[in-house]
mmCIF file of C-alpha atoms in Angstrom:
data_model
loop_
_atom_site.group_PDB
_atom_site.id
_atom_site.type_symbol
_atom_site.label_atom_id
_atom_site.label_comp_id
_atom_site.label_asym_id
_atom_site.label_seq_id
_atom_site.Cartn_x
_atom_site.Cartn_y
_atom_site.Cartn_z
ATOM 1 C CA GLN A 22 0.000 0.000 0.000
ATOM 2 C CA VAL A 23 1.245 3.468 -0.866
ATOM 3 C CA GLN A 24 2.213 5.720 2.025
ATOM 4 C CA LEU A 25 3.288 9.372 2.089
ATOM 5 C CA VAL A 26 5.353 10.192 5.172
ATOM 6 C CA GLU A 27 5.998 13.836 5.985
ATOM 7 C CA SER A 28 8.625 15.315 8.257
ATOM 8 C CA GLY A 29 10.275 18.627 9.098
ATOM 9 C CA GLY A 30 7.503 20.624 10.735
ATOM 10 C CA GLY A 31 7.872 22.415 14.034
ATOM 11 C CA LEU A 32 7.935 25.721 15.869
ATOM 12 C CA VAL A 33 9.962 28.575 14.373
ATOM 13 C CA GLN A 34 10.217 32.291 15.022
ATOM 14 C CA PRO A 35 9.033 34.820 12.435
ATOM 15 C CA GLY A 36 11.673 35.243 9.768
ATOM 16 C CA GLY A 37 12.977 31.736 10.316
ATOM 17 C CA SER A 38 13.170 28.765 7.960
ATOM 18 C CA LEU A 39 11.972 25.178 7.799
ATOM 19 C CA ARG A 40 12.310 22.392 5.273
ATOM 20 C CA LEU A 41 9.487 19.891 4.866
ATOM 21 C CA SER A 42 9.990 16.479 3.288
ATOM 22 C CA CYS A 43 7.464 13.952 2.013
ATOM 23 C CA ALA A 44 8.568 10.492 0.962
ATOM 24 C CA ALA A 45 6.249 8.194 -0.973
ATOM 25 C CA SER A 46 6.679 4.439 -0.838
ATOM 26 C CA GLY A 47 4.857 1.198 -1.569
ATOM 27 C CA GLY A 48 5.166 -0.391 -4.993
ATOM 28 C CA ILE A 49 5.150 2.869 -6.956
ATOM 29 C CA PHE A 50 5.793 2.806 -10.701
ATOM 30 C CA SER A 51 5.364 6.531 -11.335
ATOM 31 C CA ILE A 52 3.983 9.755 -9.867
ATOM 32 C CA ASN A 53 2.623 12.674 -11.870
ATOM 33 C CA ALA A 54 2.545 15.986 -10.002
ATOM 34 C CA MET A 55 3.351 16.389 -6.311
ATOM 35 C CA GLY A 56 2.298 19.260 -4.128
ATOM 36 C CA TRP A 57 1.996 20.858 -0.731
ATOM 37 C CA TYR A 58 -1.255 22.091 0.782
ATOM 38 C CA ARG A 59 -1.954 23.725 4.121
ATOM 39 C CA GLN A 60 -4.893 24.157 6.426
ATOM 40 C CA ALA A 61 -5.018 26.754 9.170
ATOM 41 C CA PRO A 62 -7.517 26.513 12.055
ATOM 42 C CA GLY A 63 -10.987 27.494 10.904
ATOM 43 C CA LYS A 64 -9.939 27.764 7.267
ATOM 44 C CA GLN A 65 -10.213 25.592 4.198
ATOM 45 C CA ARG A 66 -7.272 23.608 2.924
ATOM 46 C CA GLU A 67 -5.389 25.578 0.276
ATOM 47 C CA LEU A 68 -2.825 24.715 -2.334
ATOM 48 C CA VAL A 69 0.627 26.114 -1.549
ATOM 49 C CA ALA A 70 2.861 24.801 -4.324
ATOM 50 C CA THR A 71 3.010 22.092 -6.958
ATOM 51 C CA ILE A 72 5.740 20.508 -9.039
ATOM 52 C CA SER A 73 5.196 18.399 -12.127
ATOM 53 C CA SER A 74 7.116 15.274 -13.042
ATOM 54 C CA ASP A 75 9.337 17.354 -15.336
ATOM 55 C CA GLY A 76 10.044 19.970 -12.661
ATOM 56 C CA SER A 77 7.635 22.759 -13.566
ATOM 57 C CA THR A 78 6.499 24.623 -10.454
ATOM 58 C CA ASN A 79 3.585 26.784 -9.343
ATOM 59 C CA TYR A 80 3.065 28.750 -6.127
ATOM 60 C CA ILE A 81 0.294 30.711 -4.519
ATOM 61 C CA TYR A 82 1.027 34.425 -4.520
ATOM 62 C CA SER A 83 1.534 34.724 -0.765
ATOM 63 C CA VAL A 84 4.553 32.371 -0.741
ATOM 64 C CA LYS A 85 6.256 33.337 -4.005
ATOM 65 C CA GLY A 86 9.868 34.287 -3.401
ATOM 66 C CA ARG A 87 9.843 32.717 0.075
ATOM 67 C CA PHE A 88 9.014 29.042 -0.522
ATOM 68 C CA THR A 89 10.706 26.622 -2.922
ATOM 69 C CA ILE A 90 9.278 23.256 -3.916
ATOM 70 C CA SER A 91 11.539 20.536 -5.313
ATOM 71 C CA ARG A 92 11.470 16.802 -5.842
ATOM 72 C CA ASP A 93 13.762 13.828 -6.171
ATOM 73 C CA ASN A 94 12.105 11.448 -8.617
ATOM 74 C CA ALA A 95 14.554 8.649 -7.832
ATOM 75 C CA LYS A 96 13.417 8.776 -4.203
ATOM 76 C CA ASP A 97 9.742 9.657 -4.864
ATOM 77 C CA THR A 98 10.235 12.539 -2.453
ATOM 78 C CA VAL A 99 9.030 16.127 -2.533
ATOM 79 C CA TYR A 100 10.448 18.977 -0.456
ATOM 80 C CA LEU A 101 9.261 22.417 0.564
ATOM 81 C CA ARG A 102 11.881 24.911 1.654
ATOM 82 C CA MET A 103 10.207 27.744 3.568
ATOM 83 C CA ASN A 104 12.132 30.945 4.245
ATOM 84 C CA SER A 105 11.114 34.267 5.824
ATOM 85 C CA LEU A 106 8.265 32.544 7.615
ATOM 86 C CA LYS A 107 5.372 34.642 8.869
ATOM 87 C CA PRO A 108 2.769 33.945 11.566
ATOM 88 C CA GLU A 109 0.148 33.617 8.813
ATOM 89 C CA ASP A 110 2.065 30.599 7.481
ATOM 90 C CA THR A 111 1.032 28.679 10.590
ATOM 91 C CA ALA A 112 -0.959 25.627 9.519
ATOM 92 C CA VAL A 113 -0.918 21.882 9.122
ATOM 93 C CA TYR A 114 0.956 21.162 5.900
ATOM 94 C CA TYR A 115 -0.048 18.167 3.776
ATOM 95 C CA CYS A 116 1.706 16.666 0.792
ATOM 96 C CA LYS A 117 -0.181 15.128 -2.110
ATOM 97 C CA ALA A 118 0.911 12.826 -4.889
ATOM 98 C CA ASP A 119 -1.224 12.890 -8.042
ATOM 99 C CA SER A 120 -1.911 9.964 -10.361
ATOM 100 C CA VAL A 121 0.299 7.493 -8.525
ATOM 101 C CA VAL A 122 0.633 4.353 -10.647
ATOM 102 C CA THR A 123 1.060 1.017 -8.896
ATOM 103 C CA ALA A 124 0.256 -2.581 -9.779
ATOM 104 C CA TRP A 125 -3.189 -1.906 -8.309
ATOM 105 C CA GLY A 126 -4.059 1.060 -10.493
ATOM 106 C CA ARG A 127 -3.846 4.838 -10.474
ATOM 107 C CA ARG A 128 -5.035 7.243 -7.785
ATOM 108 C CA ASP A 129 -4.073 10.256 -5.682
ATOM 109 C CA TYR A 130 -2.606 9.985 -2.190
ATOM 110 C CA TRP A 131 -2.291 12.353 0.773
ATOM 111 C CA GLY A 132 0.201 12.534 3.608
ATOM 112 C CA GLN A 133 -0.870 12.642 7.243
ATOM 113 C CA GLY A 134 0.100 16.279 7.747
ATOM 114 C CA THR A 135 2.819 18.057 9.698
ATOM 115 C CA GLN A 136 2.303 21.087 11.946
ATOM 116 C CA VAL A 137 4.146 24.305 11.194
ATOM 117 C CA THR A 138 3.865 27.033 13.833
ATOM 118 C CA VAL A 139 5.418 30.464 13.338
ATOM 119 C CA SER A 140 5.453 32.396 16.581
ATOM 120 C CA SER A 141 7.752 34.429 18.789
#
């Protein structure tokens, strides 16, 4: 069974940095796009950044220039480098893998989420 395991969240002061990782495993043949989403208390989950299988990236406006998404296709892992963090970046961050192909078919998968708290 496919699993997405996230790591790297935590508590950081405003202006600080964190690097999130999400490793996919479990009989994977290929993954299309991968992405990071976040959900703050009382708010809907929103897309933060995506990266296609060929490395094309997209970001929401509020994180452009501060966050960088990358992936290692050989390791089926996606990263999110977050710099100049602000209190409004506080949320649970989820990774998502789109169109994951395994011997059992093709579907999307979500990670379990990792908490990022930006506070002094």
